[in-house]
PDB file of C-alpha atoms and ligand atoms in Angstrom:
ATOM      1  CA  UNK N   1      13.858  16.822   3.639  1.00 95.00           C
ATOM      2  CA  UNK N   2      11.833  15.643   0.466  1.00 98.00           C
ATOM      3  CA  UNK N   3       8.229  15.505   1.912  1.00 98.00           C
ATOM      4  CA  UNK N   4       8.118  18.704   4.039  1.00 98.00           C
ATOM      5  CA  UNK N   5       4.623  19.402   4.835  1.00 97.00           C
ATOM      6  CA  UNK N   6       2.941  16.986   2.730  1.00 98.00           C
ATOM      7  CA  UNK N   7       0.210  15.377   4.297  1.00 98.00           C
ATOM      8  CA  UNK N   8       0.057  11.342   3.888  1.00 98.00           C
ATOM      9  CA  UNK N   9      -1.729   8.580   4.950  1.00 99.00           C
ATOM     10  CA  UNK N  10      -0.530   5.251   5.471  1.00 99.00           C
ATOM     11  CA  UNK N  11      -2.081   1.963   6.034  1.00 99.00           C
ATOM     12  CA  UNK N  12      -0.664  -1.256   8.037  1.00 98.00           C
ATOM     13  CA  UNK N  13       1.687   1.158   9.460  1.00 98.00           C
ATOM     14  CA  UNK N  14       2.679  -0.915  12.553  1.00 98.00           C
ATOM     15  CA  UNK N  15       5.015  -3.321  10.999  1.00 98.00           C
ATOM     16  CA  UNK N  16       7.045  -4.571   8.156  1.00 98.00           C
ATOM     17  CA  UNK N  17       6.776  -2.223   4.683  1.00 98.00           C
ATOM     18  CA  UNK N  18       4.155   0.419   6.343  1.00 98.00           C
ATOM     19  CA  UNK N  19       5.986   0.799   9.327  1.00 98.00           C
ATOM     20  CA  UNK N  20       9.058   1.517   7.244  1.00 98.00           C
ATOM     21  CA  UNK N  21       7.178   3.587   4.622  1.00 99.00           C
ATOM     22  CA  UNK N  22       5.468   5.847   7.649  1.00 99.00           C
ATOM     23  CA  UNK N  23       8.751   5.980   9.396  1.00 98.00           C
ATOM     24  CA  UNK N  24      10.863   7.588   6.097  1.00 98.00           C
ATOM     25  CA  UNK N  25       8.163   9.287   5.318  1.00 98.00           C
ATOM     26  CA  UNK N  26       7.993  11.345   8.755  1.00 98.00           C
ATOM     27  CA  UNK N  27      11.622  11.558   8.815  1.00 98.00           C
ATOM     28  CA  UNK N  28      11.278  13.456   5.194  1.00 98.00           C
ATOM     29  CA  UNK N  29       9.279  15.805   6.665  1.00 98.00           C
ATOM     30  CA  UNK N  30       5.739  14.513   6.084  1.00 98.00           C
ATOM     31  CA  UNK N  31       2.840  14.570   8.200  1.00 98.00           C
ATOM     32  CA  UNK N  32       1.684  10.973   8.362  1.00 98.00           C
ATOM     33  CA  UNK N  33      -1.844   9.635   9.519  1.00 99.00           C
ATOM     34  CA  UNK N  34      -0.665   6.062  10.371  1.00 99.00           C
ATOM     35  CA  UNK N  35      -3.664   3.490   9.940  1.00 99.00           C
ATOM     36  CA  UNK N  36      -3.422  -0.221  11.625  1.00 98.00           C
ATOM     37  CA  UNK N  37      -5.849  -2.750  13.064  1.00 98.00           C
ATOM     38  CA  UNK N  38      -3.041  -3.271  16.221  1.00 98.00           C
ATOM     39  CA  UNK N  39      -3.817  -0.226  17.988  1.00 98.00           C
ATOM     40  CA  UNK N  40      -1.538  -0.694  21.215  1.00 98.00           C
ATOM     41  CA  UNK N  41       1.492  -1.069  18.822  1.00 98.00           C
ATOM     42  CA  UNK N  42       0.180   1.846  16.581  1.00 98.00           C
ATOM     43  CA  UNK N  43      -0.195   4.058  19.934  1.00 98.00           C
ATOM     44  CA  UNK N  44       3.522   2.936  20.630  1.00 98.00           C
ATOM     45  CA  UNK N  45       4.826   3.620  17.398  1.00 98.00           C
ATOM     46  CA  UNK N  46       3.064   6.977  16.970  1.00 98.00           C
ATOM     47  CA  UNK N  47       4.876   7.791  20.336  1.00 98.00           C
ATOM     48  CA  UNK N  48       8.047   7.003  19.373  1.00 98.00           C
ATOM     49  CA  UNK N  49       7.880   9.122  16.291  1.00 98.00           C
ATOM     50  CA  UNK N  50       7.562  12.397  18.392  1.00 98.00           C
ATOM     51  CA  UNK N  51      10.674  13.962  17.759  1.00 98.00           C
ATOM     52  CA  UNK N  52      10.498  13.513  13.800  1.00 98.00           C
ATOM     53  CA  UNK N  53      10.153  16.242  11.689  1.00 98.00           C
ATOM     54  CA  UNK N  54       7.025  15.499  10.365  1.00 98.00           C
ATOM     55  CA  UNK N  55       4.079  14.523  12.699  1.00 98.00           C
ATOM     56  CA  UNK N  56       2.851  10.862  12.940  1.00 98.00           C
ATOM     57  CA  UNK N  57      -1.134  10.742  14.123  1.00 98.00           C
ATOM     58  CA  UNK N  58      -2.370   7.566  14.984  1.00 98.00           C
ATOM     59  CA  UNK N  59      -5.686   6.167  13.375  1.00 98.00           C
ATOM     60  CA  UNK N  60      -6.727   2.964  14.733  1.00 98.00           C
ATOM     61  CA  UNK N  61      -8.790   0.565  12.542  1.00 98.00           C
ATOM     62  CA  UNK N  62      -9.550  -2.236   9.957  1.00 98.00           C
ATOM     63  CA  UNK N  63      -9.135  -1.415   6.620  1.00 98.00           C
ATOM     64  CA  UNK N  64     -11.999  -3.843   5.560  1.00 98.00           C
ATOM     65  CA  UNK N  65     -14.373  -1.132   6.842  1.00 98.00           C
ATOM     66  CA  UNK N  66     -15.663   1.962   4.701  1.00 98.00           C
ATOM     67  CA  UNK N  67     -15.794   3.862   7.498  1.00 98.00           C
ATOM     68  CA  UNK N  68     -12.173   3.359   8.278  1.00 98.00           C
ATOM     69  CA  UNK N  69     -10.871   4.084   4.873  1.00 98.00           C
ATOM     70  CA  UNK N  70     -13.279   7.101   4.566  1.00 98.00           C
ATOM     71  CA  UNK N  71     -12.412   8.227   8.099  1.00 98.00           C
ATOM     72  CA  UNK N  72      -8.306   8.284   7.606  1.00 99.00           C
ATOM     73  CA  UNK N  73      -8.872  10.443   4.588  1.00 98.00           C
ATOM     74  CA  UNK N  74     -10.874  12.738   6.497  1.00 98.00           C
ATOM     75  CA  UNK N  75      -8.445  12.736   9.366  1.00 98.00           C
ATOM     76  CA  UNK N  76      -5.642  13.967   6.941  1.00 98.00           C
ATOM     77  CA  UNK N  77      -7.542  16.830   6.088  1.00 98.00           C
ATOM     78  CA  UNK N  78      -8.864  17.603   9.528  1.00 98.00           C
ATOM     79  CA  UNK N  79      -5.384  17.690  10.771  1.00 98.00           C
ATOM     80  CA  UNK N  80      -3.033  18.789   8.363  1.00 98.00           C
ATOM     81  CA  UNK N  81      -5.562  20.707   6.192  1.00 98.00           C
ATOM     82  CA  UNK N  82      -4.699  18.633   2.881  1.00 98.00           C
ATOM     83  CA  UNK N  83      -4.128  15.265   1.158  1.00 98.00           C
ATOM     84  CA  UNK N  84      -1.425  14.851  -0.913  1.00 98.00           C
ATOM     85  CA  UNK N  85      -0.126  11.354  -0.793  1.00 98.00           C
ATOM     86  CA  UNK N  86      -2.149   7.848  -0.073  1.00 98.00           C
ATOM     87  CA  UNK N  87      -0.547   4.717   0.331  1.00 99.00           C
ATOM     88  CA  UNK N  88      -2.438   1.584   0.541  1.00 99.00           C
ATOM     89  CA  UNK N  89       0.269  -1.125   1.929  1.00 98.00           C
ATOM     90  CA  UNK N  90      -2.156  -2.874   4.602  1.00 98.00           C
ATOM     91  CA  UNK N  91      -2.328  -6.637   3.492  1.00 98.00           C
ATOM     92  CA  UNK N  92      -2.749 -10.100   4.623  1.00 97.00           C
ATOM     93  CA  UNK N  93      -1.456 -13.725   2.755  1.00 97.00           C
ATOM     94  CA  UNK N  94      -3.430 -16.485   2.153  1.00 97.00           C
ATOM     95  CA  UNK N  95      -2.371 -19.888   2.653  1.00 97.00           C
ATOM     96  CA  UNK N  96      -1.171 -20.748  -0.284  1.00 97.00           C
ATOM     97  CA  UNK N  97      -3.802 -22.797  -1.654  1.00 98.00           C
ATOM     98  CA  UNK N  98      -4.876 -23.503  -5.155  1.00 98.00           C
ATOM     99  CA  UNK N  99      -8.224 -22.723  -6.424  1.00 98.00           C
ATOM    100  CA  UNK N 100      -9.304 -26.679  -5.764  1.00 98.00           C
ATOM    101  CA  UNK N 101      -8.337 -26.137  -1.859  1.00 98.00           C
ATOM    102  CA  UNK N 102      -9.361 -22.522  -1.634  1.00 98.00           C
ATOM    103  CA  UNK N 103     -12.089 -21.710   1.293  1.00 98.00           C
ATOM    104  CA  UNK N 104     -14.570 -19.151   1.236  1.00 98.00           C
ATOM    105  CA  UNK N 105     -13.061 -17.405   4.261  1.00 98.00           C
ATOM    106  CA  UNK N 106      -9.581 -17.050   2.811  1.00 98.00           C
ATOM    107  CA  UNK N 107     -10.938 -15.772  -0.430  1.00 98.00           C
ATOM    108  CA  UNK N 108     -13.395 -12.930   1.414  1.00 98.00           C
ATOM    109  CA  UNK N 109     -10.357 -11.823   3.809  1.00 98.00           C
ATOM    110  CA  UNK N 110      -7.861 -11.499   0.839  1.00 98.00           C
ATOM    111  CA  UNK N 111     -10.494  -9.398  -1.084  1.00 98.00           C
ATOM    112  CA  UNK N 112     -11.866  -7.581   1.668  1.00 98.00           C
ATOM    113  CA  UNK N 113      -8.009  -6.584   2.884  1.00 98.00           C
ATOM    114  CA  UNK N 114      -6.303  -6.409  -0.317  1.00 98.00           C
ATOM    115  CA  UNK N 115      -8.614  -5.076  -2.882  1.00 98.00           C
ATOM    116  CA  UNK N 116     -11.790  -3.590  -1.719  1.00 98.00           C
ATOM    117  CA  UNK N 117     -10.480  -1.797   1.097  1.00 98.00           C
ATOM    118  CA  UNK N 118      -7.858  -0.128  -0.963  1.00 99.00           C
ATOM    119  CA  UNK N 119     -10.123   0.323  -4.101  1.00 99.00           C
ATOM    120  CA  UNK N 120     -12.348   2.251  -1.385  1.00 98.00           C
ATOM    121  CA  UNK N 121      -9.465   3.997  -0.368  1.00 99.00           C
ATOM    122  CA  UNK N 122      -8.801   5.356  -3.551  1.00 98.00           C
ATOM    123  CA  UNK N 123     -12.361   6.421  -4.295  1.00 98.00           C
ATOM    124  CA  UNK N 124     -12.292   8.832  -1.231  1.00 98.00           C
ATOM    125  CA  UNK N 125      -8.526  10.278  -2.041  1.00 98.00           C
ATOM    126  CA  UNK N 126      -9.813  10.785  -5.617  1.00 98.00           C
ATOM    127  CA  UNK N 127     -12.817  12.667  -4.301  1.00 98.00           C
ATOM    128  CA  UNK N 128     -10.935  14.696  -1.908  1.00 98.00           C
ATOM    129  CA  UNK N 129      -7.901  15.441  -4.269  1.00 97.00           C
ATOM    130  CA  UNK N 130     -10.459  16.955  -6.671  1.00 96.00           C
ATOM    131  CA  UNK N 131     -12.729  18.702  -4.007  1.00 96.00           C
ATOM    132  CA  UNK N 132      -9.313  20.133  -2.458  1.00 96.00           C
ATOM    133  CA  UNK N 133      -8.257  21.693  -5.971  1.00 93.00           C
ATOM    134  CA  UNK N 134     -11.135  22.924  -7.749  1.00 86.00           C
ATOM    135  CA  UNK N 135      -9.041  25.045  -9.685  1.00 78.00           C
ATOM    136  CA  UNK N 136      -6.665  22.355 -10.907  1.00 75.00           C
ATOM    137  CA  UNK N 137      -6.517  22.982 -14.789  1.00 67.00           C
ATOM    138  CA  UNK N 138      -5.822  19.819 -17.117  1.00 63.00           C
ATOM    139  CA  UNK N 139      -2.205  18.600 -16.987  1.00 60.00           C
ATOM    140  CA  UNK N 140      -1.555  20.377 -13.927  1.00 66.00           C
ATOM    141  CA  UNK N 141       1.093  19.006 -11.707  1.00 78.00           C
ATOM    142  CA  UNK N 142       0.161  16.582  -9.302  1.00 88.00           C
ATOM    143  CA  UNK N 143      -2.696  17.455  -7.092  1.00 95.00           C
ATOM    144  CA  UNK N 144      -2.406  13.691  -5.611  1.00 97.00           C
ATOM    145  CA  UNK N 145      -0.493  10.772  -5.637  1.00 98.00           C
ATOM    146  CA  UNK N 146      -1.735   7.119  -5.235  1.00 98.00           C
ATOM    147  CA  UNK N 147       0.916   4.371  -4.212  1.00 99.00           C
ATOM    148  CA  UNK N 148      -0.332   0.918  -3.944  1.00 99.00           C
ATOM    149  CA  UNK N 149       1.471  -1.937  -2.229  1.00 98.00           C
ATOM    150  CA  UNK N 150       0.659  -5.015  -4.658  1.00 98.00           C
ATOM    151  CA  UNK N 151       3.095  -8.047  -4.959  1.00 98.00           C
ATOM    152  CA  UNK N 152       5.134 -10.004  -7.581  1.00 97.00           C
ATOM    153  CA  UNK N 153       2.181 -12.209  -7.020  1.00 97.00           C
ATOM    154  CA  UNK N 154      -0.006 -10.340  -8.878  1.00 98.00           C
ATOM    155  CA  UNK N 155       1.548 -11.618 -11.990  1.00 97.00           C
ATOM    156  CA  UNK N 156       3.533 -14.379 -10.877  1.00 95.00           C
ATOM    157  CA  UNK N 157       2.506 -17.611  -8.963  1.00 95.00           C
ATOM    158  CA  UNK N 158       4.280 -16.706  -6.004  1.00 94.00           C
ATOM    159  CA  UNK N 159       1.167 -17.825  -3.596  1.00 96.00           C
ATOM    160  CA  UNK N 160      -2.344 -19.133  -3.362  1.00 98.00           C
ATOM    161  CA  UNK N 161      -5.265 -17.980  -5.656  1.00 98.00           C
ATOM    162  CA  UNK N 162      -6.949 -15.855  -3.224  1.00 98.00           C
ATOM    163  CA  UNK N 163      -3.668 -13.525  -2.544  1.00 98.00           C
ATOM    164  CA  UNK N 164      -2.330 -13.532  -6.363  1.00 98.00           C
ATOM    165  CA  UNK N 165      -5.826 -12.796  -7.426  1.00 98.00           C
ATOM    166  CA  UNK N 166      -6.397 -10.132  -4.754  1.00 98.00           C
ATOM    167  CA  UNK N 167      -3.377  -8.322  -5.861  1.00 98.00           C
ATOM    168  CA  UNK N 168      -4.136  -8.397  -9.538  1.00 98.00           C
ATOM    169  CA  UNK N 169      -7.265  -6.590  -8.787  1.00 98.00           C
ATOM    170  CA  UNK N 170      -5.496  -3.752  -7.044  1.00 98.00           C
ATOM    171  CA  UNK N 171      -2.891  -4.004 -10.003  1.00 98.00           C
ATOM    172  CA  UNK N 172      -5.692  -3.501 -12.553  1.00 98.00           C
ATOM    173  CA  UNK N 173      -7.263  -0.535 -10.122  1.00 98.00           C
ATOM    174  CA  UNK N 174      -3.965   1.392  -9.985  1.00 98.00           C
ATOM    175  CA  UNK N 175      -3.657   1.370 -13.879  1.00 98.00           C
ATOM    176  CA  UNK N 176      -7.327   2.054 -14.269  1.00 98.00           C
ATOM    177  CA  UNK N 177      -7.068   4.784 -11.866  1.00 98.00           C
ATOM    178  CA  UNK N 178      -3.782   6.109 -13.721  1.00 98.00           C
ATOM    179  CA  UNK N 179      -5.930   6.117 -16.808  1.00 98.00           C
ATOM    180  CA  UNK N 180      -9.034   7.661 -16.032  1.00 97.00           C
ATOM    181  CA  UNK N 181      -7.154  10.787 -14.315  1.00 96.00           C
ATOM    182  CA  UNK N 182      -4.499  11.560 -16.523  1.00 93.00           C
ATOM    183  CA  UNK N 183      -5.447  15.018 -17.458  1.00 92.00           C
ATOM    184  CA  UNK N 184      -6.400  15.595 -13.317  1.00 93.00           C
ATOM    185  CA  UNK N 185      -2.858  15.712 -12.094  1.00 95.00           C
ATOM    186  CA  UNK N 186      -3.476  12.782  -9.856  1.00 97.00           C
ATOM    187  CA  UNK N 187      -0.808   9.813 -10.416  1.00 97.00           C
ATOM    188  CA  UNK N 188      -1.560   6.262  -9.600  1.00 98.00           C
ATOM    189  CA  UNK N 189       1.448   3.726  -9.253  1.00 98.00           C
ATOM    190  CA  UNK N 190       2.175   0.252  -7.503  1.00 98.00           C
ATOM    191  CA  UNK N 191       5.310  -1.148  -5.900  1.00 98.00           C
ATOM    192  CA  UNK N 192       5.531  -5.178  -6.002  1.00 98.00           C
ATOM    193  CA  UNK N 193       7.624  -6.359  -3.607  1.00 98.00           C
ATOM    194  CA  UNK N 194       9.385  -9.884  -3.909  1.00 96.00           C
ATOM    195  CA  UNK N 195      10.401 -11.539  -0.738  1.00 95.00           C
ATOM    196  CA  UNK N 196      10.506  -9.153   2.079  1.00 97.00           C
ATOM    197  CA  UNK N 197      11.849  -9.605   5.761  1.00 96.00           C
ATOM    198  CA  UNK N 198       8.479  -8.713   7.793  1.00 97.00           C
ATOM    199  CA  UNK N 199       5.970 -10.210  10.177  1.00 96.00           C
ATOM    200  CA  UNK N 200       3.879 -11.803   7.381  1.00 90.00           C
ATOM    201  CA  UNK N 201       5.238 -15.216   8.051  1.00 86.00           C
ATOM    202  CA  UNK N 202       4.235 -14.896  11.662  1.00 89.00           C
ATOM    203  CA  UNK N 203       0.831 -13.745  10.658  1.00 90.00           C
ATOM    204  CA  UNK N 204      -0.106 -15.795   7.571  1.00 92.00           C
ATOM    205  CA  UNK N 205      -2.363 -18.985   8.242  1.00 93.00           C
ATOM    206  CA  UNK N 206      -0.734 -22.346   7.894  1.00 93.00           C
ATOM    207  CA  UNK N 207       0.031 -23.519   4.497  1.00 95.00           C
ATOM    208  CA  UNK N 208      -2.075 -25.829   2.342  1.00 95.00           C
ATOM    209  CA  UNK N 209       0.244 -28.558   1.587  1.00 95.00           C
ATOM    210  CA  UNK N 210      -0.261 -29.027  -2.414  1.00 95.00           C
ATOM    211  CA  UNK N 211      -0.383 -25.133  -2.716  1.00 95.00           C
ATOM    212  CA  UNK N 212       2.872 -24.651  -0.902  1.00 94.00           C
ATOM    213  CA  UNK N 213       4.667 -27.366  -2.738  1.00 93.00           C
ATOM    214  CA  UNK N 214       3.890 -25.794  -5.898  1.00 94.00           C
ATOM    215  CA  UNK N 215       4.740 -22.198  -5.261  1.00 92.00           C
ATOM    216  CA  UNK N 216       8.079 -23.481  -3.363  1.00 90.00           C
ATOM    217  CA  UNK N 217       9.387 -24.484  -6.567  1.00 87.00           C
ATOM    218  CA  UNK N 218       9.705 -20.456  -7.518  1.00 83.00           C
ATOM    219  CA  UNK N 219      12.232 -20.590  -4.517  1.00 77.00           C
ATOM    220  CA  UNK N 220      14.716 -22.251  -6.299  1.00 75.00           C
ATOM    221  CA  UNK N 221      15.083 -19.306  -8.700  1.00 73.00           C
ATOM    222  CA  UNK N 222      16.105 -16.661  -6.170  1.00 72.00           C
ATOM    223  CA  UNK N 223      17.019 -17.034  -2.171  1.00 71.00           C
ATOM    224  CA  UNK N 224      17.500 -12.924  -2.104  1.00 88.00           C
ATOM    225  CA  UNK N 225      15.177 -11.253   0.172  1.00 94.00           C
ATOM    226  CA  UNK N 226      14.860  -7.515   0.778  1.00 97.00           C
ATOM    227  CA  UNK N 227      14.208  -5.463   3.722  1.00 98.00           C
ATOM    228  CA  UNK N 228      11.177  -3.078   4.378  1.00 98.00           C
ATOM    229  CA  UNK N 229      13.313   0.196   3.551  1.00 98.00           C
ATOM    230  CA  UNK N 230      14.218  -0.854  -0.093  1.00 98.00           C
ATOM    231  CA  UNK N 231      10.264  -0.864  -0.304  1.00 98.00           C
ATOM    232  CA  UNK N 232      10.190   2.259   1.618  1.00 98.00           C
ATOM    233  CA  UNK N 233      12.875   4.033  -0.573  1.00 98.00           C
ATOM    234  CA  UNK N 234      10.637   3.350  -4.154  1.00 98.00           C
ATOM    235  CA  UNK N 235       7.421   4.745  -2.217  1.00 98.00           C
ATOM    236  CA  UNK N 236       9.591   7.818  -1.589  1.00 98.00           C
ATOM    237  CA  UNK N 237      10.393   8.252  -5.230  1.00 98.00           C
ATOM    238  CA  UNK N 238       6.634   7.434  -5.784  1.00 98.00           C
ATOM    239  CA  UNK N 239       5.803  10.374  -3.489  1.00 98.00           C
ATOM    240  CA  UNK N 240       8.140  13.261  -4.501  1.00 97.00           C
ATOM    241  CA  UNK N 241       7.533  15.244  -7.531  1.00 94.00           C
ATOM    242  CA  UNK N 242      10.532  13.975  -8.671  1.00 94.00           C
ATOM    243  CA  UNK N 243       8.272  11.045 -10.155  1.00 96.00           C
ATOM    244  CA  UNK N 244       6.112  13.561 -12.036  1.00 94.00           C
ATOM    245  CA  UNK N 245       6.035  11.481 -15.345  1.00 95.00           C
ATOM    246  CA  UNK N 246       5.941   8.147 -13.630  1.00 97.00           C
ATOM    247  CA  UNK N 247       2.067   7.275 -13.569  1.00 97.00           C
ATOM    248  CA  UNK N 248       0.046   4.003 -13.889  1.00 98.00           C
ATOM    249  CA  UNK N 249       3.011   1.752 -13.665  1.00 98.00           C
ATOM    250  CA  UNK N 250       4.453  -0.781 -11.270  1.00 98.00           C
ATOM    251  CA  UNK N 251       7.731  -0.759  -9.884  1.00 98.00           C
ATOM    252  CA  UNK N 252       9.152  -3.884  -9.001  1.00 98.00           C
ATOM    253  CA  UNK N 253      11.447  -4.529  -5.647  1.00 98.00           C
ATOM    254  CA  UNK N 254      12.186  -8.170  -5.599  1.00 96.00           C
ATOM    255  CA  UNK N 255      16.041  -8.161  -6.264  1.00 95.00           C
ATOM    256  CA  UNK N 256      15.498 -10.301  -9.589  1.00 93.00           C
ATOM    257  CA  UNK N 257      13.366 -12.866  -8.103  1.00 92.00           C
ATOM    258  CA  UNK N 258      11.045 -13.020 -11.379  1.00 92.00           C
ATOM    259  CA  UNK N 259      13.256 -11.975 -14.127  1.00 91.00           C
ATOM    260  CA  UNK N 260      13.203 -15.913 -15.308  1.00 81.00           C
TER     261      UNK N 260
HETATM  262  N1  NAD Q 301       6.767  -9.394   3.062  1.00 67.65           N
HETATM  263  C1  NAD Q 301       6.923  -9.622   1.934  1.00 67.65           C
HETATM  264  O1  NAD Q 301       7.559 -10.448   1.235  1.00 67.65           O
HETATM  265  C2  NAD Q 301       5.521  -9.290   0.560  1.00 67.65           C
HETATM  266  C3  NAD Q 301       5.781  -9.410  -0.667  1.00 67.65           C
HETATM  267  C4  NAD Q 301       4.799  -8.893  -1.436  1.00 67.65           C
HETATM  268  C5  NAD Q 301       3.980  -7.950  -1.097  1.00 67.65           C
HETATM  269  N2  NAD Q 301       3.515  -7.678   0.263  1.00 67.65           N
HETATM  270  C6  NAD Q 301       2.918  -6.648   0.764  1.00 67.65           C
HETATM  271  O2  NAD Q 301       3.391  -6.105   1.167  1.00 67.65           O
HETATM  272  C7  NAD Q 301       2.082  -4.903   2.326  1.00 67.65           C
HETATM  273  C8  NAD Q 301       2.796  -5.146   3.779  1.00 67.65           C
HETATM  274  O3  NAD Q 301       3.165  -6.439   3.847  1.00 67.65           O
HETATM  275  P1  NAD Q 301       4.496  -6.558   4.993  1.00 67.65           P
HETATM  276  O4  NAD Q 301       5.073  -7.848   4.389  1.00 67.65           O
HETATM  277  O5  NAD Q 301       5.042  -5.531   5.642  1.00 67.65           O
HETATM  278  O6  NAD Q 301       3.456  -7.288   6.363  1.00 67.65           O
HETATM  279  P2  NAD Q 301       3.365  -7.229   7.812  1.00 67.65           P
HETATM  280  O7  NAD Q 301       2.572  -8.586   8.349  1.00 67.65           O
HETATM  281  O8  NAD Q 301       4.819  -7.444   8.268  1.00 67.65           O
HETATM  282  O9  NAD Q 301       2.391  -5.734   8.331  1.00 67.65           O
HETATM  283  C9  NAD Q 301       1.311  -5.685   7.750  1.00 67.65           C
HETATM  284  C10 NAD Q 301       0.818  -4.590   8.490  1.00 67.65           C
HETATM  285  O10 NAD Q 301      -0.857  -4.317   7.981  1.00 67.65           O
HETATM  286  C11 NAD Q 301      -1.714  -4.225   9.335  1.00 67.65           C
HETATM  287  N3  NAD Q 301      -2.881  -4.921   8.821  1.00 67.65           N
HETATM  288  C12 NAD Q 301      -3.071  -6.206   8.244  1.00 67.65           C
HETATM  289  N4  NAD Q 301      -4.707  -6.092   8.046  1.00 67.65           N
HETATM  290  C13 NAD Q 301      -5.076  -4.746   8.370  1.00 67.65           C
HETATM  291  C14 NAD Q 301      -6.426  -4.312   8.104  1.00 67.65           C
HETATM  292  N5  NAD Q 301      -7.308  -5.164   7.579  1.00 67.65           N
HETATM  293  N6  NAD Q 301      -6.671  -3.198   8.566  1.00 67.65           N
HETATM  294  C15 NAD Q 301      -5.121  -2.598   8.772  1.00 67.65           C
HETATM  295  N7  NAD Q 301      -4.259  -3.026   9.166  1.00 67.65           N
HETATM  296  C16 NAD Q 301      -4.002  -3.928   8.967  1.00 67.65           C
HETATM  297  C17 NAD Q 301      -1.075  -5.422  10.550  1.00 67.65           C
HETATM  298  O11 NAD Q 301      -1.513  -5.183  11.731  1.00 67.65           O
HETATM  299  C18 NAD Q 301       0.431  -5.103  10.124  1.00 67.65           C
HETATM  300  O12 NAD Q 301       1.064  -3.890  10.940  1.00 67.65           O
HETATM  301  C19 NAD Q 301       0.986  -6.044   2.451  1.00 67.65           C
HETATM  302  O13 NAD Q 301       0.185  -5.572   1.168  1.00 67.65           O
HETATM  303  C20 NAD Q 301       1.728  -7.381   1.120  1.00 67.65           C
HETATM  304  O14 NAD Q 301       0.812  -8.041   0.496  1.00 67.65           O
HETATM  305  C21 NAD Q 301       4.725  -8.251   1.224  1.00 67.65           C
END
């Protein structure tokens, strides 16, 4: 098992990419705090994982709120005695609107869920890594790893301005955090998925016609779709010590969509 005994927090663990990550990590022996706003489905998922090598403990909540992002990290320490990995995966899509058509609500929701929540979770995780490892010397091996699920949309215009800009904020926070703690044994990387088969198209709001027309042009470059497990495998690499020299980078998992 590649993550035996690791203490991990995964947000958005009920569906899609987060579900694949929580499942793979528990199968590889990690103990997982599974966070999601869909409480009933979360409890069902954790129950379904009861025979996995690692424990999967539910933590229902909305990552927009600080009591949830702080609470999930405290829960990992309370349940498993430590914290090794934070996976900021929970995210919401926008309605593809260009800035001229963007609503206040869409901007606020995308930034609250895709940027502010994950950045607060990073703050709490970094504080916890340092508190739990007060003896860590400069250039020690990893004391904690953060994996942020960004998007190819952070640098390519695959969605509306609210989604793309919120993911760009998370991308920037990823690189800033890796830089700041470069000598503290804290690694921070991102994964930028392209088109992945998940529940996102079902839950996203109806598309703005002008913005959707513009972003649809990108689909002519590739019709390939990946599976959540393709992203989970990249997350597994980043969670392991094998990737100890991979820091401050974004791994693109998009089947070459953005090579044009
Ligand atoms: N699917 C894609 O093509 C794609 C592409 C690029 C990036 N991403 C990113 O991957 C991540 C996962 O997306 P997915 O495609 O698996 O989506 P999904 O809709 O299939 O799953 C998202 C999960 O997150 C949960 N969630 C959403 N908002 C939450 C909140 N505020 N608090 C707690 N839980 C919340 C949902 O309940 C759900 O279980 C997102 O950050 C998304 O932006 C997805």
